[in-house]
Amino acid sequence: LRKDLERKGDFARIHPMPTTGADVPDDLDARLVVLGVDHPYSKEGNSAGELAARAILESRGNAPRLYRNTLVFLAADKTRLQDLDEAARKYLAWESILSEKVQLNLTPYQVTQAETQKTAADGTVTARLPETYQWLLVPVQGTPQAPITWEALRLSGTDALAVRVSRKLRSDELYLTTFASTRLRMELERIPLWRGDHVAVKQLIEDFARYIYLPRLRDSSVVLNAISDGVNLLTWRQDGFAFADCFDEVKGRYQGLRAGQMVTLADAHVPGLVVKPEVAVRQLDIERLAVATAGTHERPAWGGAATLTSPPGDAVAKEPQPVAARPKRFHGMVVLDAARGGRDASRIADEVISHLVGLVGTRVTVTIEVEAEIPGGAPDHVVRTVTENSRTLKFTSQGFEQE
């Protein structure tokens, strides 16, 4: 199986037969996870393969997995696995006989027969491998509000497993190695993915790796290429977007704003912004008008003095309007699903708290309150475990009550 997976298809990395989710890194690039023979798939509900895939998708070890839109799973068919197991046992049996040929006092003819049988058994295992690993398990989610469901796709063909997986995913548009800039614009507007009037490039890359309701992309370079193409479009106002180096909060303008020209992005950590086209047009028009206004002053004749044209009375610059006061405090409270508390808390940290902490001079306080009503009473081992863990995690107050 590992030898077959050396042909990786469209995947940069493949994780063969992980023991737990801790064996699968939480990274930004898309990968194929090949489940071991202990986790076959069948169309019966709650098959071992689907349960294993779900566990790996939800967490990496004890921590919730952030980049869940990067994993697809390949599982063995529960029925075909028996045939593969039989072929593998025959191969191991002949291999054992050959390793003990001296002790068994085999004749040269018997050794030749054993080698022939071992080769035949090896060929049978190789042939039954693609027949057995035929189920591609893909997590899908139509909208941000919809639950995550699993699509089980049957593979066909005799190519290497990863090659067949890549071909099937591409044909069903469940895995993209290229992404049109117009589709990126559609996703920016559909969800939406904008954070105000812009979105950071790094944030956009993380969004596609994190949220299953977005297209699954091979790696961050696919997003970077789509951004470059969108900025370079002649029709960037209608179909694309603009790019800026950063936003000056004091002056209220984008620095290094450009559109309709080539922008090369090679680093997933580039500190750049994708800017809404209507916002970019507004700033570019204002700056273009300012340059044109500055050029209306008459140039001095040789040897003469410059004559400046005063603006008409109604064009005199007005006093700047006071800027509306910005909110200076935020508070929020949410009730989490106890069965998925770790996952939901992680999402709150990433999608709410991180934005507040990132503001200079901001002091953020996060309080977690846990309350459990146990009609049947808590067993001693649960009381002991929860109490010890609470102390280790430095709870300021905690304890069980009789009533």
Coordinates of C-alpha atoms in Angstrom, one line a residue:
L1 CA 0.0 0.0 0.0
R2 CA 2.8 2.5 0.9
K3 CA 4.5 1.7 -2.4
D4 CA 1.4 2.4 -4.4
L5 CA 1.0 5.7 -2.5
E6 CA 4.4 6.9 -3.8
R7 CA 2.5 8.0 -6.8
K8 CA 0.7 11.0 -5.2
G9 CA -1.4 12.3 -8.0
D10 CA -2.4 16.0 -7.3
F11 CA -1.5 15.7 -3.6
A12 CA 1.7 17.1 -2.2
R13 CA 1.4 14.9 0.8
I14 CA -0.4 11.7 1.7
H15 CA -0.9 10.3 5.3
P16 CA -1.1 6.5 5.1
M17 CA -2.9 4.6 7.9
P18 CA -2.7 7.1 10.7
T19 CA -3.3 5.7 14.2
T20 CA -5.1 8.8 15.5
G21 CA -5.8 12.4 14.4
A22 CA -2.5 13.4 16.0
D23 CA -0.7 11.7 13.2
V24 CA -2.3 14.1 10.6
P25 CA -0.8 17.7 10.8
D26 CA -3.2 20.7 10.8
D27 CA -1.7 22.5 7.8
L28 CA -3.0 24.7 5.0
D29 CA -2.4 22.4 2.1
A30 CA -4.8 19.7 1.0
R31 CA -3.9 16.1 1.7
L32 CA -5.2 12.5 1.3
V33 CA -5.6 10.4 4.4
V34 CA -5.6 6.7 3.7
L35 CA -7.4 4.8 6.6
G36 CA -6.0 1.5 7.8
V37 CA -7.6 -1.9 7.4
D38 CA -9.1 -1.5 10.9
H39 CA -11.4 1.2 9.6
P40 CA -13.2 -0.2 6.5
Y41 CA -16.2 1.5 5.0
S42 CA -19.7 0.1 4.2
K43 CA -22.9 1.8 3.3
E44 CA -24.4 0.7 6.6
G45 CA -24.7 3.6 9.0
N46 CA -21.8 4.6 11.3
S47 CA -19.2 2.4 9.6
A48 CA -15.8 2.2 11.1
G49 CA -14.3 4.2 8.2
E50 CA -16.7 7.1 8.5
L51 CA -16.3 7.3 12.3
A52 CA -12.5 7.3 11.9
A53 CA -12.6 10.0 9.2
R54 CA -15.0 12.1 11.3
A55 CA -12.7 11.9 14.4
I56 CA -9.6 12.9 12.4
L57 CA -11.5 15.8 10.8
E58 CA -12.7 17.1 14.1
S59 CA -9.5 17.1 16.0
R60 CA -5.8 16.7 16.0
G61 CA -5.0 14.8 19.2
N62 CA -6.6 16.7 22.1
A63 CA -6.9 20.0 20.1
P64 CA -9.7 20.9 17.7
R65 CA -8.6 20.9 14.0
L66 CA -8.7 24.3 12.4
Y67 CA -8.0 23.6 8.8
R68 CA -10.7 21.0 8.1
N69 CA -11.2 21.8 4.4
T70 CA -7.9 20.3 3.6
L71 CA -8.6 16.6 4.2
V72 CA -10.2 13.9 2.1
F73 CA -10.2 10.2 3.1
L74 CA -9.7 6.9 1.3
A75 CA -11.1 3.7 3.0
A76 CA -11.2 0.0 2.2
D77 CA -14.5 -1.7 1.2
K78 CA -15.6 -3.9 4.1
T79 CA -16.5 -6.9 1.9
R80 CA -13.5 -6.7 -0.4
L81 CA -11.2 -6.4 2.5
Q82 CA -11.7 -10.1 3.3
D83 CA -10.3 -11.1 -0.2
L84 CA -7.3 -8.8 0.3
D85 CA -6.7 -10.2 3.8
E86 CA -6.8 -13.8 2.3
A87 CA -4.3 -12.9 -0.4
A88 CA -2.0 -11.2 2.1
R89 CA -2.0 -14.2 4.4
K90 CA -1.0 -16.5 1.5
Y91 CA 1.8 -14.2 0.6
L92 CA 3.1 -14.1 4.2
A93 CA 2.8 -17.9 4.4
W94 CA 5.0 -18.5 1.4
E95 CA 7.4 -15.9 2.6
S96 CA 7.6 -17.7 6.0
I97 CA 8.3 -21.0 4.2
L98 CA 11.1 -19.5 2.2
S99 CA 12.7 -17.9 5.3
E100 CA 12.8 -21.3 6.9
K101 CA 13.8 -23.4 3.9
V102 CA 16.9 -24.7 5.6
Q103 CA 15.0 -25.8 8.7
L104 CA 12.3 -27.4 6.5
N105 CA 15.0 -29.1 4.4
L106 CA 13.4 -28.1 1.1
T107 CA 14.8 -29.4 -2.1
P108 CA 15.8 -26.9 -4.9
Y109 CA 12.7 -27.8 -6.8
Q110 CA 10.5 -27.1 -3.7
V111 CA 12.2 -23.8 -3.2
T112 CA 11.5 -22.8 -6.8
Q113 CA 7.9 -23.8 -6.3
A114 CA 7.6 -21.7 -3.1
E115 CA 9.2 -18.7 -4.9
T116 CA 6.7 -19.0 -7.7
Q117 CA 3.8 -19.2 -5.3
K118 CA 5.1 -16.2 -3.4
T119 CA 5.3 -14.1 -6.6
A120 CA 1.8 -15.1 -7.6
A121 CA 0.5 -14.2 -4.1
D122 CA 2.2 -10.9 -4.3
G123 CA 0.6 -10.2 -7.7
T124 CA -2.8 -11.1 -6.2
V125 CA -2.3 -8.6 -3.4
T126 CA -1.3 -5.9 -5.8
A127 CA -4.3 -6.6 -8.0
R128 CA -6.8 -6.6 -5.1
L129 CA -5.5 -3.5 -3.5
P130 CA -7.3 -1.0 -5.9
E131 CA -10.4 -3.3 -5.7
T132 CA -10.4 -3.0 -1.9
Y133 CA -9.5 0.7 -1.4
Q134 CA -12.4 2.0 -3.5
W135 CA -14.3 4.4 -1.2
L136 CA -13.5 8.1 -1.2
L137 CA -15.0 9.9 1.8
V138 CA -15.4 13.6 1.4
P139 CA -16.9 16.1 3.9
V140 CA -19.2 18.6 2.3
Q141 CA -21.2 21.6 3.5
G142 CA -23.5 23.6 1.3
T143 CA -23.8 26.8 3.3
P144 CA -22.3 28.1 6.6
Q145 CA -25.5 27.2 8.4
A146 CA -25.9 23.7 7.0
P147 CA -24.5 20.6 8.8
I148 CA -21.4 18.8 7.6
T149 CA -22.3 15.7 5.7
W150 CA -20.2 12.9 4.1
E151 CA -20.2 11.9 0.4
A152 CA -19.0 8.4 -0.3
L153 CA -17.7 8.1 -3.8
R154 CA -16.8 4.8 -5.4
L155 CA -13.5 4.8 -7.3
S156 CA -12.9 2.8 -10.5
G157 CA -9.9 2.1 -12.7
T158 CA -6.5 0.4 -12.2
D159 CA -4.3 3.5 -11.7
A160 CA -2.5 4.2 -8.5
L161 CA -4.9 5.0 -5.7
A162 CA -3.9 8.7 -5.3
V163 CA -4.1 9.2 -9.0
R164 CA -7.7 7.8 -9.1
V165 CA -8.6 9.9 -6.1
S166 CA -7.3 13.0 -7.8
R167 CA -9.2 12.3 -11.0
K168 CA -12.5 11.7 -9.2
L169 CA -12.2 14.8 -7.1
R170 CA -11.4 17.0 -10.0
S171 CA -14.3 15.6 -12.1
D172 CA -16.7 16.3 -9.3
E173 CA -15.1 19.7 -8.5
L174 CA -14.4 18.7 -4.9
Y175 CA -10.7 19.5 -5.3
L176 CA -9.3 22.3 -7.4
T177 CA -5.7 22.8 -8.5
T178 CA -6.6 26.1 -10.3
F179 CA -9.2 28.7 -9.3
A180 CA -10.5 31.4 -11.5
S181 CA -10.4 35.0 -10.2
T182 CA -14.0 35.4 -11.1
R183 CA -15.0 32.5 -8.9
L184 CA -13.0 34.0 -6.1
R185 CA -14.9 37.2 -6.5
M186 CA -18.2 35.2 -6.4
E187 CA -17.2 33.5 -3.1
L188 CA -16.1 36.8 -1.6
E189 CA -19.6 38.2 -2.2
R190 CA -21.6 35.0 -1.6
I191 CA -20.5 34.2 2.0
P192 CA -19.3 37.0 2.3
L193 CA -15.6 36.8 3.1
W194 CA -15.0 40.5 3.2
R195 CA -13.9 41.9 6.6
G196 CA -15.4 45.4 6.1
D197 CA -14.1 46.9 2.9
H198 CA -11.2 44.5 2.4
V199 CA -9.8 41.1 3.5
A200 CA -6.2 40.2 4.3
V201 CA -4.5 37.8 1.9
K202 CA -3.4 35.6 4.8
Q203 CA -7.0 35.6 6.2
L204 CA -8.4 34.6 2.8
I205 CA -6.0 31.7 2.5
E206 CA -6.9 30.5 6.0
D207 CA -10.7 30.8 5.2
F208 CA -10.4 28.4 2.2
A209 CA -8.4 25.9 4.3
R210 CA -10.8 26.2 7.2
Y211 CA -14.4 26.3 6.0
I212 CA -15.8 23.2 4.3
Y213 CA -18.5 25.3 2.6
L214 CA -15.8 26.9 0.4
P215 CA -14.1 25.1 -2.5
R216 CA -11.3 22.8 -1.5
L217 CA -8.0 24.1 -3.0
R218 CA -4.7 22.3 -3.4
D219 CA -2.6 24.9 -1.5
S220 CA -2.2 28.6 -0.8
S221 CA -0.6 29.2 -4.2
V222 CA -4.0 28.6 -5.9
V223 CA -5.5 31.5 -3.9
L224 CA -2.5 33.7 -4.6
N225 CA -2.7 33.1 -8.3
A226 CA -6.5 33.8 -8.3
I227 CA -5.8 37.1 -6.5
S228 CA -3.1 38.1 -9.0
D229 CA -5.4 37.3 -11.9
G230 CA -8.3 39.2 -10.4
V231 CA -6.2 42.4 -9.9
N232 CA -4.9 42.1 -13.4
L233 CA -8.3 41.9 -15.1
L234 CA -9.2 44.7 -17.4
T235 CA -12.7 44.3 -16.0
W236 CA -11.6 44.3 -12.4
R237 CA -14.3 46.7 -11.4
Q238 CA -17.0 44.2 -12.4
D239 CA -15.3 40.8 -12.1
G240 CA -12.2 41.3 -9.9
F241 CA -10.9 43.4 -7.1
A242 CA -8.0 45.7 -6.1
F243 CA -4.9 45.0 -4.1
A244 CA -3.2 47.2 -1.4
D245 CA -0.1 46.8 0.7
C246 CA -1.9 48.0 3.9
F247 CA -4.6 50.4 5.2
D248 CA -3.6 53.6 7.0
E249 CA -6.1 54.0 9.8
V250 CA -5.0 57.6 10.5
K251 CA -5.4 58.9 7.0
G252 CA -8.3 56.5 6.1
R253 CA -6.7 55.4 2.9
Y254 CA -5.1 52.3 1.3
Q255 CA -1.4 52.5 0.7
G256 CA 0.0 50.9 -2.4
L257 CA -3.5 50.6 -3.9
R258 CA -3.4 49.2 -7.4
A259 CA -5.8 47.5 -9.9
G260 CA -5.8 46.6 -13.6
Q261 CA -2.2 45.7 -13.5
M262 CA 0.0 42.7 -12.8
V263 CA 0.6 41.9 -9.1
T264 CA 2.9 39.0 -8.2
L265 CA 2.2 37.2 -5.0
A266 CA 4.5 34.4 -4.1
D267 CA 4.3 34.3 -0.3
A268 CA 1.3 33.0 1.6
H269 CA 2.3 35.3 4.5
V270 CA 2.4 38.5 2.4
P271 CA 0.9 41.4 4.4
G272 CA -1.4 42.5 1.6
L273 CA -5.1 43.3 1.3
V274 CA -7.7 42.4 -1.3
V275 CA -9.9 45.5 -1.6
K276 CA -13.5 45.8 -2.7
P277 CA -13.6 47.3 -6.2
E278 CA -16.1 50.0 -5.4
V279 CA -14.0 51.2 -2.5
A280 CA -10.8 51.1 -4.6
V281 CA -12.5 53.1 -7.4
R282 CA -13.6 55.7 -4.9
Q283 CA -10.1 56.3 -3.6
L284 CA -8.5 56.2 -7.0
D285 CA -11.0 58.8 -8.3
I286 CA -10.3 61.1 -5.4
E287 CA -6.6 60.9 -5.8
R288 CA -6.8 61.3 -9.6
L289 CA -9.0 64.4 -9.0
A290 CA -6.5 65.8 -6.5
V291 CA -3.6 65.4 -9.0
A292 CA -5.7 67.1 -11.7
T293 CA -6.6 70.0 -9.4
A294 CA -3.0 70.6 -8.5
G295 CA -2.2 70.8 -12.2
T296 CA -4.7 73.7 -12.8
H297 CA -2.3 76.3 -11.3
E298 CA -0.9 78.4 -14.2
R299 CA 2.8 78.0 -14.8
P300 CA 4.9 81.2 -14.7
A301 CA 6.2 82.6 -18.0
W302 CA 10.0 82.8 -18.4
G303 CA 11.2 85.7 -16.2
G304 CA 7.7 86.3 -14.9
A305 CA 5.8 85.5 -11.7
A306 CA 3.4 82.7 -11.3
T307 CA -0.3 83.5 -11.3
L308 CA -2.4 81.3 -9.1
T309 CA -6.1 80.9 -9.9
S310 CA -8.3 81.2 -6.8
P311 CA -11.2 78.8 -6.6
P312 CA -14.7 80.3 -7.0
G313 CA -16.5 81.3 -3.9
D314 CA -18.6 78.1 -3.7
A315 CA -15.6 75.9 -4.2
V316 CA -13.7 77.2 -1.1
A317 CA -12.7 74.2 0.9
K318 CA -15.1 73.5 3.7
E319 CA -14.1 72.7 7.2
P320 CA -13.7 69.0 7.7
Q321 CA -16.7 67.3 9.2
P322 CA -16.1 65.7 12.6
V323 CA -15.5 61.9 12.4
A324 CA -18.2 59.8 14.0
A325 CA -17.0 58.3 17.3
R326 CA -16.0 54.7 17.1
P327 CA -17.3 52.1 19.5
K328 CA -14.9 51.5 22.4
R329 CA -16.3 48.5 24.1
F330 CA -17.6 45.1 23.0
H331 CA -19.3 42.4 25.0
G332 CA -20.8 39.1 24.0
M333 CA -22.2 35.9 25.5
V334 CA -22.9 32.6 23.8
V335 CA -24.1 29.2 24.9
L336 CA -21.9 26.4 23.5
D337 CA -22.9 22.8 22.6
A338 CA -21.4 20.8 25.4
A339 CA -20.6 17.9 23.0
R340 CA -18.6 20.2 20.7
G341 CA -17.4 22.8 23.2
G342 CA -13.8 22.6 22.2
R343 CA -14.5 23.1 18.5
D344 CA -16.9 26.0 19.1
A345 CA -14.6 27.7 21.6
S346 CA -11.8 27.5 19.0
R347 CA -14.0 29.1 16.3
I348 CA -14.9 31.9 18.7
A349 CA -11.3 32.5 19.5
D350 CA -10.4 32.6 15.8
E351 CA -13.4 34.5 14.4
V352 CA -14.1 37.0 17.2
I353 CA -11.4 37.2 19.9
S354 CA -8.4 37.3 17.5
H355 CA -9.9 40.4 15.8
L356 CA -10.2 42.2 19.1
V357 CA -6.8 41.2 20.4
G358 CA -5.2 42.4 17.2
L359 CA -6.3 46.0 17.9
V360 CA -3.5 48.0 19.5
G361 CA -4.0 48.9 23.1
T362 CA -7.0 46.6 23.5
R363 CA -7.6 44.8 26.7
V364 CA -9.7 41.6 26.2
T365 CA -11.1 39.5 29.0
V366 CA -12.5 36.1 28.3
T367 CA -14.4 34.2 31.0
I368 CA -15.6 30.6 30.7
E369 CA -18.3 29.4 33.0
V370 CA -19.2 25.7 33.1
E371 CA -22.4 24.5 34.8
A372 CA -23.6 20.9 34.8
E373 CA -26.7 19.4 36.3
I374 CA -26.3 15.7 37.0
P375 CA -29.6 14.1 37.9
G376 CA -28.0 10.7 38.6
G377 CA -25.1 12.1 40.5
A378 CA -21.4 12.2 39.4
P379 CA -19.4 9.0 39.9
D380 CA -16.3 9.3 42.1
H381 CA -13.8 8.9 39.3
V382 CA -15.5 11.8 37.4
V383 CA -15.4 14.0 40.5
R384 CA -11.7 13.2 41.0
T385 CA -10.8 13.8 37.3
V386 CA -12.7 17.0 36.9
T387 CA -11.5 18.4 40.2
E388 CA -7.8 17.6 39.4
N389 CA -8.1 19.0 35.8
S390 CA -9.8 22.2 37.0
R391 CA -6.9 22.8 39.5
T392 CA -4.3 22.1 36.8
L393 CA -6.1 24.5 34.4
K394 CA -6.1 27.1 37.2
F395 CA -9.9 27.6 37.6
T396 CA -10.4 30.5 40.0
S397 CA -13.4 28.6 41.5
Q398 CA -14.8 25.2 41.0
G399 CA -16.5 22.4 42.9
F400 CA -19.3 19.8 43.1
E401 CA -22.4 20.3 45.2
Q402 CA -24.8 17.8 46.8
E403 CA -27.9 19.8 45.9

